[in-house]
Tab-separated table of C-alpha atoms in Angstrom:
chain	number	residue	atom	x	y	z
Q	1	MET	CA	0.682	3.800	-37.872
Q	2	THR	CA	-1.931	1.116	-37.172
Q	3	GLN	CA	-3.765	0.310	-34.130
Q	4	SER	CA	-6.354	-2.373	-33.316
Q	5	SER	CA	-9.569	-1.891	-31.555
Q	6	SER	CA	-8.112	-3.709	-28.522
Q	7	LEU	CA	-5.635	-1.051	-27.619
Q	8	GLY	CA	-7.509	0.202	-24.675
Q	9	GLY	CA	-8.171	-3.226	-23.217
Q	10	ASN	CA	-6.206	-5.984	-21.661
Q	11	THR	CA	-6.009	-8.334	-24.588
Q	12	ARG	CA	-2.943	-10.526	-24.527
Q	13	LEU	CA	-0.458	-9.885	-27.299
Q	14	PRO	CA	0.968	-12.681	-29.465
Q	15	ASP	CA	4.143	-14.329	-28.085
Q	16	GLU	CA	6.279	-12.495	-30.616
Q	17	PHE	CA	5.243	-8.707	-30.909
Q	18	THR	CA	6.665	-7.322	-34.175
Q	19	HIS	CA	7.417	-3.654	-34.782
Q	20	SER	CA	5.647	-2.825	-38.077
Q	21	ALA	CA	8.536	-0.765	-39.423
Q	22	GLN	CA	11.072	-3.516	-39.672
Q	23	GLY	CA	9.574	-6.909	-38.861
Q	24	THR	CA	12.075	-7.342	-35.942
Q	25	SER	CA	11.039	-8.799	-32.644
Q	26	LEU	CA	12.300	-9.273	-29.133
Q	27	ARG	CA	11.771	-12.429	-27.139
Q	28	ARG	CA	8.782	-12.392	-24.666
Q	29	ILE	CA	10.090	-14.176	-21.594
Q	30	LEU	CA	9.578	-11.855	-18.611
Q	31	GLY	CA	6.738	-12.181	-15.980
Q	32	LEU	CA	5.595	-9.805	-13.335
Q	33	PRO	CA	8.135	-10.751	-10.653
Q	34	ALA	CA	10.965	-10.474	-13.053
Q	35	LEU	CA	9.813	-7.063	-14.256
Q	36	VAL	CA	9.462	-5.767	-10.631
Q	37	PHE	CA	12.936	-7.122	-9.646
Q	38	PHE	CA	14.426	-5.535	-12.789
Q	39	GLY	CA	12.892	-2.138	-11.743
Q	40	LEU	CA	14.121	-2.547	-8.100
Q	41	VAL	CA	17.689	-3.508	-9.163
Q	42	TYR	CA	17.717	-0.662	-11.570
Q	43	MET	CA	16.829	1.738	-8.748
Q	44	VAL	CA	19.256	0.038	-6.411
Q	45	PRO	CA	17.614	-0.272	-2.922
Q	46	LEU	CA	20.789	1.170	-1.336
Q	47	THR	CA	20.871	4.212	-3.566
Q	48	ILE	CA	19.464	6.199	-0.830
Q	49	PHE	CA	22.968	6.278	0.725
Q	50	THR	CA	24.510	7.763	-2.361
Q	51	THR	CA	23.086	11.197	-1.714
Q	52	TYR	CA	22.023	10.767	1.936
Q	53	GLY	CA	24.648	12.978	3.362
Q	54	VAL	CA	24.152	15.728	0.689
Q	55	VAL	CA	20.397	15.793	1.055
Q	56	THR	CA	20.487	15.589	4.827
Q	57	GLU	CA	22.704	18.660	5.082
Q	58	MET	CA	20.520	20.371	2.372
Q	59	THR	CA	17.253	19.613	4.238
Q	60	GLY	CA	18.540	20.003	7.851
Q	61	GLY	CA	18.012	16.288	8.655
Q	62	ARG	CA	14.701	15.918	6.803
Q	63	THR	CA	15.629	13.454	4.119
Q	64	ALA	CA	12.777	11.127	4.955
Q	65	LEU	CA	10.294	13.974	4.459
Q	66	ALA	CA	11.940	14.945	1.138
Q	67	TYR	CA	11.433	11.351	0.043
Q	68	VAL	CA	7.689	11.727	0.810
Q	69	VAL	CA	7.466	14.750	-1.512
Q	70	THR	CA	9.384	12.892	-4.242
Q	71	LEU	CA	7.193	9.840	-3.920
Q	72	ALA	CA	4.147	11.859	-4.335
Q	73	ALA	CA	5.342	13.236	-7.618
Q	74	MET	CA	6.636	9.854	-8.781
Q	75	ILE	CA	3.523	7.824	-8.081
Q	76	PHE	CA	1.368	10.162	-10.355
Q	77	THR	CA	3.992	9.895	-13.069
Q	78	ALA	CA	4.244	6.119	-12.625
Q	79	LEU	CA	0.453	5.891	-13.190
Q	80	SER	CA	0.943	7.888	-16.416
Q	81	TYR	CA	3.572	5.471	-17.495
Q	82	SER	CA	1.274	2.489	-16.819
Q	83	TYR	CA	-1.492	4.093	-18.878
Q	84	MET	CA	0.773	4.711	-21.823
Q	85	VAL	CA	2.305	1.237	-21.912
Q	86	ARG	CA	-1.134	-0.265	-21.719
Q	87	ARG	CA	-1.969	1.680	-24.941
Q	88	TYR	CA	1.389	1.143	-26.593
Q	89	PRO	CA	3.256	-1.950	-25.330
Q	90	ILE	CA	6.495	-1.312	-27.224
Q	91	ALA	CA	10.131	-0.522	-26.394
Q	92	GLY	CA	11.232	3.022	-26.293
Q	93	SER	CA	9.589	4.311	-23.070
Q	94	ALA	CA	9.053	8.103	-23.154
Q	95	TYR	CA	10.455	8.484	-26.629
Q	96	SER	CA	7.851	6.180	-28.115
Q	97	TYR	CA	5.031	7.635	-26.073
Q	98	SER	CA	5.867	11.186	-27.118
Q	99	SER	CA	6.275	10.187	-30.739
Q	100	LEU	CA	2.920	8.495	-30.933
Q	101	SER	CA	1.147	11.317	-29.007
Q	102	PHE	CA	2.713	14.454	-30.326
Q	103	GLY	CA	4.523	13.507	-33.511
Q	104	PRO	CA	8.023	12.235	-34.358
Q	105	GLY	CA	9.829	15.576	-33.795
Q	106	ALA	CA	8.609	15.862	-30.221
Q	107	GLY	CA	9.389	12.146	-29.683
Q	108	PHE	CA	12.904	12.540	-30.856
Q	109	LEU	CA	13.641	15.484	-28.601
Q	110	THR	CA	12.123	13.625	-25.681
Q	111	GLY	CA	14.131	10.544	-26.474
Q	112	TRP	CA	17.305	12.721	-26.920
Q	113	CYS	CA	16.844	14.224	-23.348
Q	114	LEU	CA	15.979	10.706	-22.011
Q	115	LEU	CA	19.414	9.667	-23.100
Q	116	LEU	CA	20.870	11.942	-20.483
Q	117	ASP	CA	19.126	9.694	-17.948
Q	118	TYR	CA	19.912	6.361	-19.344
Q	119	LEU	CA	23.391	6.875	-20.976
Q	120	PHE	CA	24.785	8.439	-17.782
Q	121	LEU	CA	23.261	6.173	-15.122
Q	122	PRO	CA	25.671	3.269	-16.024
Q	123	MET	CA	28.509	5.721	-15.804
Q	124	ILE	CA	27.601	6.800	-12.208
Q	125	ASN	CA	27.489	3.077	-11.208
Q	126	TYR	CA	30.878	2.314	-12.796
Q	127	LEU	CA	32.380	5.486	-11.206
Q	128	VAL	CA	31.065	4.439	-7.750
Q	129	ILE	CA	32.292	0.899	-8.183
Q	130	GLY	CA	35.745	2.225	-9.024
Q	131	ILE	CA	35.818	4.570	-5.981
Q	132	PHE	CA	34.662	1.922	-3.393
Q	133	LEU	CA	36.826	-0.884	-4.764
Q	134	ASN	CA	39.848	1.364	-4.956
Q	135	ILE	CA	39.370	2.156	-1.256
Q	136	ALA	CA	39.193	-1.541	-0.426
Q	137	PHE	CA	42.175	-2.410	-2.733
Q	138	PRO	CA	44.208	0.777	-2.949
Q	139	GLU	CA	47.022	-0.993	-4.933
Q	140	VAL	CA	44.623	-1.363	-7.866
Q	141	PRO	CA	43.818	1.782	-9.838
Q	142	ALA	CA	40.087	2.705	-9.957
Q	143	TRP	CA	40.007	2.737	-13.717
Q	144	VAL	CA	40.902	-0.979	-13.768
Q	145	PHE	CA	37.704	-1.804	-11.839
Q	146	VAL	CA	35.689	0.611	-14.077
Q	147	VAL	CA	36.865	-1.065	-17.335
Q	148	GLY	CA	36.639	-4.608	-15.919
Q	149	PHE	CA	32.975	-4.107	-14.903
Q	150	ILE	CA	32.091	-2.419	-18.159
Q	151	GLY	CA	33.298	-5.596	-19.958
Q	152	LEU	CA	31.383	-7.931	-17.573
Q	153	VAL	CA	28.103	-6.003	-17.900
Q	154	THR	CA	28.418	-5.725	-21.637
Q	155	ALA	CA	28.877	-9.403	-22.023
Q	156	LEU	CA	25.861	-10.263	-19.872
Q	157	ASN	CA	23.657	-7.790	-21.852
Q	158	ILE	CA	24.736	-9.243	-25.177
Q	159	LEU	CA	23.857	-12.772	-24.016
Q	160	GLY	CA	20.286	-11.640	-23.474
Q	161	ILE	CA	17.603	-10.346	-21.124
Q	162	SER	CA	17.311	-13.747	-19.379
Q	163	SER	CA	20.903	-13.345	-18.056
Q	164	VAL	CA	20.129	-9.805	-16.942
Q	165	SER	CA	17.039	-10.890	-15.223
Q	166	GLY	CA	18.774	-13.786	-13.377
Q	167	MET	CA	21.580	-11.573	-12.174
Q	168	SER	CA	19.009	-8.848	-11.117
Q	169	ASN	CA	17.121	-11.289	-8.873
Q	170	LEU	CA	20.352	-12.330	-7.127
Q	171	ILE	CA	21.511	-8.722	-6.544
Q	172	VAL	CA	18.163	-7.505	-5.190
Q	173	THR	CA	18.011	-10.505	-2.828
Q	174	ALA	CA	21.416	-9.657	-1.516
Q	175	GLN	CA	20.628	-6.037	-0.951
Q	176	LEU	CA	17.316	-6.908	0.812
Q	177	VAL	CA	19.280	-9.165	3.122
Q	178	PHE	CA	21.604	-6.195	3.988
Q	179	VAL	CA	18.536	-4.003	4.549
Q	180	LEU	CA	17.215	-6.541	7.140
Q	181	VAL	CA	20.474	-6.760	8.799
Q	182	PHE	CA	20.822	-2.944	8.871
Q	183	LEU	CA	17.329	-2.545	10.346
Q	184	ALA	CA	17.961	-5.167	13.002
Q	185	MET	CA	21.343	-3.746	14.175
Q	186	ALA	CA	19.998	-0.234	13.975
Q	187	GLY	CA	16.907	-1.236	16.105
Q	188	LYS	CA	19.227	-2.873	18.669
Q	189	SER	CA	21.402	0.262	18.879
Q	190	LEU	CA	18.326	2.467	19.317
Q	191	MET	CA	17.090	0.478	22.261
Q	192	ASP	CA	19.894	1.953	24.416
Q	193	GLY	CA	18.397	5.459	24.691
Q	194	PRO	CA	15.317	7.559	24.086
Q	195	ILE	CA	14.067	7.923	20.495
Q	196	ASP	CA	12.692	11.027	18.921
Q	197	PHE	CA	10.485	9.570	16.206
Q	198	MET	CA	9.616	13.031	14.786
Q	199	ALA	CA	13.242	13.947	14.121
Q	200	PRO	CA	13.288	12.569	10.464
Q	201	LEU	CA	10.254	14.723	9.598
Q	202	MET	CA	11.103	17.853	11.777
Q	203	GLY	CA	14.867	17.922	11.378
Q	204	ASP	CA	17.357	19.852	13.488
Q	205	GLY	CA	16.206	23.318	12.563
Q	206	SER	CA	19.313	24.202	10.556
Q	207	GLN	CA	17.392	24.427	7.223
Q	208	PRO	CA	13.840	25.552	8.044
Q	209	GLY	CA	11.049	26.063	5.533
Q	210	LEU	CA	9.754	24.228	2.473
Q	211	ALA	CA	12.392	25.399	-0.076
Q	212	PRO	CA	15.117	23.015	1.312
Q	213	ILE	CA	12.683	20.113	1.220
Q	214	MET	CA	11.930	20.839	-2.460
Q	215	ALA	CA	15.643	21.203	-3.232
Q	216	GLY	CA	16.266	17.801	-1.669
Q	217	ALA	CA	13.337	16.244	-3.279
Q	218	ALA	CA	14.684	17.348	-6.725
Q	219	VAL	CA	17.917	15.586	-6.020
Q	220	LEU	CA	16.099	12.430	-4.807
Q	221	CYS	CA	14.480	12.049	-8.131
Q	222	LEU	CA	17.561	10.117	-9.066
Q	223	SER	CA	16.642	7.430	-6.491
Q	224	PHE	CA	13.405	6.651	-8.453
Q	225	LEU	CA	14.906	6.228	-11.856
Q	226	GLY	CA	13.870	2.677	-12.514
Q	227	PHE	CA	10.183	2.500	-12.562
Q	228	ASP	CA	10.221	4.102	-16.054
Q	229	ALA	CA	13.022	1.720	-17.120
Q	230	VAL	CA	10.491	-1.189	-16.712
Q	231	SER	CA	8.497	0.160	-19.619
Q	232	THR	CA	11.509	-0.317	-21.955
Q	233	LEU	CA	10.990	-4.089	-21.533
Q	234	ALA	CA	7.368	-3.993	-22.930
Q	235	GLU	CA	8.457	-6.109	-26.010
Q	236	GLU	CA	10.093	-8.706	-23.805
Q	237	ALA	CA	7.187	-9.171	-21.254
Q	238	ARG	CA	4.785	-12.142	-21.693
Q	239	ASP	CA	1.759	-9.957	-21.097
Q	240	PRO	CA	2.885	-6.279	-21.405
Q	241	ARG	CA	-0.634	-4.632	-21.085
Q	242	ARG	CA	-1.235	-6.359	-17.757
Q	243	ASP	CA	2.163	-6.869	-16.290
Q	244	ILE	CA	4.123	-3.751	-17.197
Q	245	PRO	CA	1.631	-1.329	-15.647
Q	246	ARG	CA	1.450	-3.383	-12.463
Q	247	ALA	CA	5.256	-3.677	-12.323
Q	248	ILE	CA	5.588	0.163	-12.645
Q	249	VAL	CA	3.242	0.998	-9.819
Q	250	ILE	CA	4.628	-1.801	-7.475
Q	251	THR	CA	8.174	-0.789	-8.155
Q	252	THR	CA	7.543	2.852	-7.377
Q	253	LEU	CA	5.590	2.263	-4.212
Q	254	SER	CA	7.874	-0.499	-2.823
Q	255	ALA	CA	10.986	1.640	-3.478
Q	256	GLY	CA	9.384	4.793	-2.010
Q	257	VAL	CA	8.414	3.078	1.207
Q	258	LEU	CA	11.798	1.438	1.506
Q	259	PHE	CA	13.670	4.778	0.921
Q	260	PHE	CA	11.520	6.524	3.532
Q	261	VAL	CA	12.083	3.832	6.157
Q	262	LEU	CA	15.827	3.630	5.523
Q	263	ALA	CA	16.174	7.493	5.601
Q	264	ALA	CA	14.245	7.749	8.816
Q	265	ILE	CA	16.182	4.903	10.513
Q	266	ALA	CA	19.453	6.429	9.420
Q	267	GLN	CA	18.437	9.790	10.907
Q	268	LEU	CA	17.465	8.200	14.247
Q	269	VAL	CA	20.754	6.281	14.407
Q	270	PHE	CA	22.915	9.274	13.486
Q	271	PRO	CA	20.903	12.436	14.512
Q	272	GLY	CA	21.544	15.871	13.120
Q	273	SER	CA	22.803	17.026	9.683
Q	274	THR	CA	26.501	17.377	10.102
Q	275	PHE	CA	29.022	14.843	8.712
Q	276	LYS	CA	32.856	14.677	8.463
Q	277	ASP	CA	32.371	14.018	4.760
Q	278	ALA	CA	28.833	14.338	3.298
Q	279	ASP	CA	29.745	12.133	0.206
Q	280	ALA	CA	30.715	9.271	2.661
Q	281	ALA	CA	28.025	9.872	5.288
Q	282	ALA	CA	26.746	6.335	4.827
Q	283	ASN	CA	29.941	4.997	6.514
Q	284	GLU	CA	29.263	7.130	9.589
Q	285	VAL	CA	25.687	5.954	9.740
Q	286	MET	CA	26.797	2.248	9.421
Q	287	LEU	CA	29.446	2.640	12.117
Q	288	ALA	CA	26.937	4.125	14.491
Q	289	ALA	CA	24.362	1.444	13.658
Q	290	GLY	CA	26.544	-1.731	13.719
Q	291	GLY	CA	30.155	-0.957	13.894
Q	292	GLN	CA	32.877	-2.112	11.487
Q	293	PHE	CA	31.070	-5.244	10.470
Q	294	LEU	CA	27.997	-3.361	9.138
Q	295	ALA	CA	30.252	-0.836	7.408
Q	296	ALA	CA	32.100	-3.599	5.527
Q	297	PHE	CA	28.888	-5.393	4.758
Q	298	PHE	CA	27.470	-2.174	3.402
Q	299	THR	CA	30.459	-1.641	1.065
Q	300	ALA	CA	30.027	-5.132	-0.358
Q	301	ALA	CA	26.261	-4.819	-0.878
Q	302	TYR	CA	26.564	-1.291	-2.284
Q	303	VAL	CA	29.113	-2.345	-4.952
Q	304	ALA	CA	27.069	-5.276	-5.874
Q	305	GLY	CA	24.019	-3.046	-6.200
Q	306	ALA	CA	25.866	-0.606	-8.398
Q	307	ALA	CA	26.892	-3.456	-10.621
Q	308	GLY	CA	23.320	-4.557	-10.899
Q	309	SER	CA	22.099	-1.168	-11.684
Q	310	ALA	CA	24.653	-0.763	-14.397
Q	311	LEU	CA	23.431	-4.116	-15.751
Q	312	ALA	CA	19.850	-2.977	-15.790
Q	313	SER	CA	20.527	0.673	-17.011
Q	314	GLN	CA	22.627	-0.543	-19.954
Q	315	ALA	CA	19.898	-3.003	-20.961
Q	316	SER	CA	17.410	-0.185	-21.036
Q	317	VAL	CA	19.343	2.454	-22.822
Q	318	SER	CA	20.365	-0.095	-25.580
Q	319	ARG	CA	16.715	-0.766	-26.216
Q	320	ILE	CA	15.903	2.886	-26.487
Q	321	LEU	CA	18.749	3.292	-28.973
Q	322	TYR	CA	17.424	0.215	-30.812
Q	323	SER	CA	13.920	1.655	-30.896
Q	324	MET	CA	15.146	5.014	-32.184
Q	325	GLY	CA	17.371	3.239	-34.818
Q	326	ARG	CA	14.418	0.967	-35.843
Q	327	ASP	CA	12.409	4.041	-36.504
Q	328	GLY	CA	15.195	5.560	-38.631
Q	329	ILE	CA	15.790	8.580	-36.339
Q	330	LEU	CA	19.231	7.204	-35.478
Q	331	PRO	CA	21.126	5.254	-38.313
Q	332	ARG	CA	19.148	2.133	-38.811
Q	333	ARG	CA	21.974	-0.088	-39.919
Q	334	LEU	CA	23.835	0.516	-36.679
Q	335	PHE	CA	21.147	0.862	-34.040
Q	336	GLY	CA	18.046	-0.774	-35.498
Q	337	THR	CA	19.319	-4.355	-35.868
Q	338	LEU	CA	19.368	-7.390	-33.459
Q	339	SER	CA	21.983	-9.986	-33.076
Q	340	ALA	CA	20.987	-13.029	-35.181
Q	341	ARG	CA	22.346	-15.308	-32.450
Q	342	PHE	CA	21.224	-13.663	-29.226
Q	343	MET	CA	18.295	-11.597	-30.529
Q	344	THR	CA	19.679	-8.574	-28.592
Q	345	PRO	CA	20.661	-5.035	-29.906
Q	346	THR	CA	24.403	-5.783	-29.813
Q	347	VAL	CA	25.582	-2.628	-31.569
Q	348	ALA	CA	23.536	-0.420	-29.254
Q	349	ILE	CA	24.979	-2.307	-26.291
Q	350	LEU	CA	28.545	-1.786	-27.441
Q	351	VAL	CA	27.908	1.969	-28.166
Q	352	VAL	CA	26.658	2.397	-24.519
Q	353	SER	CA	29.802	0.581	-23.292
Q	354	LEU	CA	32.057	2.882	-25.143
Q	355	VAL	CA	30.228	5.987	-23.819
Q	356	SER	CA	30.458	4.486	-20.317
Q	357	LEU	CA	34.274	4.595	-20.572
Q	358	LEU	CA	33.958	8.356	-19.742
Q	359	ALA	CA	33.443	7.223	-16.117
Q	360	VAL	CA	37.225	7.144	-15.983
Q	361	VAL	CA	37.535	10.915	-16.441
Q	362	ILE	CA	34.149	12.540	-15.655
Q	363	ASP	CA	33.052	13.626	-12.195
Q	364	LEU	CA	29.909	12.647	-10.164
Q	365	ALA	CA	28.384	16.138	-9.876
Q	366	THR	CA	28.352	16.594	-13.712
Q	367	LEU	CA	26.754	13.231	-14.252
Q	368	ALA	CA	24.055	13.824	-11.584
Q	369	SER	CA	23.156	17.170	-13.045
Q	370	MET	CA	22.653	15.751	-16.513
Q	371	ILE	CA	20.626	12.863	-15.275
Q	372	SER	CA	18.287	15.102	-13.351
Q	373	PHE	CA	17.455	17.203	-16.416
Q	374	GLY	CA	16.817	14.176	-18.624
Q	375	ALA	CA	14.630	12.394	-16.117
Q	376	LEU	CA	12.392	15.423	-15.543
Q	377	VAL	CA	11.982	16.046	-19.248
Q	378	ALA	CA	10.840	12.400	-19.809
Q	379	PHE	CA	8.469	12.567	-16.784
Q	380	SER	CA	6.871	15.737	-17.934
Q	381	ALA	CA	6.446	14.440	-21.541
Q	382	VAL	CA	4.849	11.215	-20.401
Q	383	ASN	CA	2.282	13.028	-18.204
Q	384	LEU	CA	1.282	15.215	-21.153
Q	385	ALA	CA	1.176	12.352	-23.457
Q	386	VAL	CA	-1.522	10.611	-21.394
Q	387	ILE	CA	-3.687	13.697	-21.599
Q	388	ARG	CA	-3.157	13.993	-25.417
Q	389	THR	CA	-3.617	10.244	-26.144
Q	390	TYR	CA	-6.693	9.476	-24.105
Q	391	LEU	CA	-8.669	12.798	-23.939
Q	392	PHE	CA	-8.005	14.113	-27.446
Q	393	ASP	CA	-8.556	10.881	-29.584
Q	394	GLY	CA	-12.085	11.751	-30.655
Q	395	ARG	CA	-13.706	8.940	-28.601
Q	396	PRO	CA	-16.532	9.603	-26.072
Q	397	ARG	CA	-15.303	9.639	-22.513
Q	398	GLN	CA	-16.959	8.860	-19.204
Q	399	PRO	CA	-16.432	11.081	-16.023
Q	400	GLY	CA	-14.057	8.471	-14.644
Q	401	ASP	CA	-11.806	8.884	-17.699
Q	402	LEU	CA	-11.437	12.552	-17.020
Q	403	LEU	CA	-10.219	11.764	-13.553
Q	404	ARG	CA	-7.926	8.913	-14.580
Q	405	TYR	CA	-6.527	10.315	-17.826
Q	406	GLY	CA	-6.901	14.068	-17.095
Q	407	LEU	CA	-6.452	14.886	-13.299
Q	408	VAL	CA	-3.892	12.192	-12.552
Q	409	PRO	CA	-1.340	13.101	-15.240
Q	410	LEU	CA	-2.040	16.859	-14.677
Q	411	VAL	CA	-1.231	16.579	-11.011
Q	412	GLY	CA	1.858	14.504	-11.900
Q	413	PHE	CA	3.033	17.193	-14.471
Q	414	GLY	CA	2.428	19.942	-11.825
Q	415	LEU	CA	4.544	18.135	-9.177
Q	416	ILE	CA	7.365	17.523	-11.738
Q	417	ALA	CA	7.202	21.177	-12.756
Q	418	TRP	CA	7.581	22.154	-9.096
Q	419	LEU	CA	10.708	20.032	-8.920
Q	420	TRP	CA	11.985	21.780	-12.036
Q	421	THR	CA	12.115	25.033	-10.044
Q	422	SER	CA	14.551	23.503	-7.627
Q	423	LEU	CA	17.179	22.361	-10.211
Q	424	SER	CA	20.499	24.133	-10.066
Q	425	GLY	CA	21.601	26.710	-12.658
Q	426	LEU	CA	24.353	24.291	-13.804
Q	427	THR	CA	21.793	21.545	-14.377
Q	428	LEU	CA	19.645	23.742	-16.553
Q	429	MET	CA	22.526	25.094	-18.569
Q	430	LEU	CA	23.966	21.702	-19.356
Q	431	GLY	CA	20.515	20.245	-20.069
Q	432	LEU	CA	19.539	23.039	-22.325
Q	433	ALA	CA	22.855	22.715	-24.190
Q	434	TRP	CA	22.164	19.046	-24.716
Q	435	PHE	CA	18.581	19.839	-25.932
Q	436	ALA	CA	20.037	22.402	-28.391
Q	437	LEU	CA	22.358	19.834	-29.795
Q	438	GLY	CA	19.454	17.385	-30.258
Q	439	LEU	CA	17.463	20.124	-31.955
Q	440	ALA	CA	20.351	20.736	-34.424
Q	441	TYR	CA	20.688	17.092	-35.203
Q	442	LEU	CA	16.914	16.838	-35.876
Q	443	ALA	CA	17.145	19.860	-38.200
Q	444	LEU	CA	19.965	18.141	-40.078
Q	445	GLN	CA	17.933	14.888	-40.331
Q	446	THR	CA	14.781	16.715	-41.669
Q	447	ARG	CA	16.737	19.172	-43.928
Q	448	GLY	CA	15.797	22.190	-41.872
Q	449	PHE	CA	12.392	20.777	-40.752
Q	450	ARG	CA	11.259	20.599	-44.369
Q	451	ARG	CA	10.841	16.843	-44.235
Q	452	PRO	CA	9.018	15.074	-41.473
Q	453	ALA	CA	11.105	13.026	-38.936
Q	454	PRO	CA	10.692	9.241	-39.016
Q	455	ARG	CA	7.615	8.167	-37.176
Q	456	VAL	CA	7.145	5.336	-34.648
Q	457	GLN	CA	5.022	2.714	-36.315
Q	458	PHE	CA	2.999	0.457	-33.951
Q	459	SER	CA	0.864	-2.639	-34.539
Q	460	ASP	CA	-0.091	-5.413	-32.197
Q	461	HIS	CA	-0.085	-7.984	-34.916
Q	462	PRO	CA	3.035	-9.909	-35.977
């Protein structure tokens, strides 16, 4: 592994960054706005309504407050991601950072758990698309929509990151238009009576105490999956050391504020924590805020957002698989190659598409459980990687460095660990089973840990 003396600074990289292991490179075409939009579309601004009913019942009407707790944990972790991508502007996200900080074995296990996050996020989006479009067009089976959207998203990803970026911009714009319409119509409906502005924070008293808030905050981690995905585009950003860290923090803060506002307004429009169907609580909120028009508008915008999230999440996971294949941890001939024509990891993209077909048969609860486990593993690993990388590299440090690279990631790790305690037993069981499977694969690859695992190699020279 080679590093230049400019790693800690903001030196601009060459137009084509090359991974030193294989001499392969991705195209650097993304600026700061495109990176922020990519993160936002990955997170889906309307994703709040996916779990709104469940979390509202869980917290006794305090979903907005649960978002504050989640944002507090996420912003510290987002800063940790920004520090790591400034040091290592390469694809691979938490996998690469753990490999370079703690060794290839720890990196593989982190990447293996991270795959739960990225591999299953496209599936959730395809599953939701099938459900909503089947409701709108009941004569067409849900699986037809699932397979059709998998094909469309796969084609766009193979064509290249510029097509993903362009589609992301369009979808985020459409969702922001819906948000403005929702806020306007909700505001108009609230003018007809008294408003209890403390209700989103105090709740209805049905679930008192801090424990329900923490349980809800653990579920809401899913809403923030996206700021970390920005780091996977480090080799396709024009200036990754400057723009990727900024995009990560901007995406996290913007989404957190938006989620809080939407949750608070939804609670004011539809007070209490009881719904006819918690999974479809968004429809009840929309009908209360703007009638049938807003409910139909929401369905269209939500399906578009789910498609955009599938587009972005498939782009991210394919690059993680490419990075792991390029390092030889996964079969290099399959995953560590780029299309000669499109310069995209075509094989990795197709593998993700095949896995996504499970959306036809798997249920939402199982998917959500697996994603929560993978996300929290990755977040924990990156916070610890900052401490290891910046404070234990043998270089002299200033007091400010101890605050930036010690206290910030330590607080982030502590908050994430707190959320760990709120995961369900099913989540922990499935996650640990996946971790054990990855450990067995690593043992096979290293002949019983007698050989070192392939190492991430990094250089900022082509």
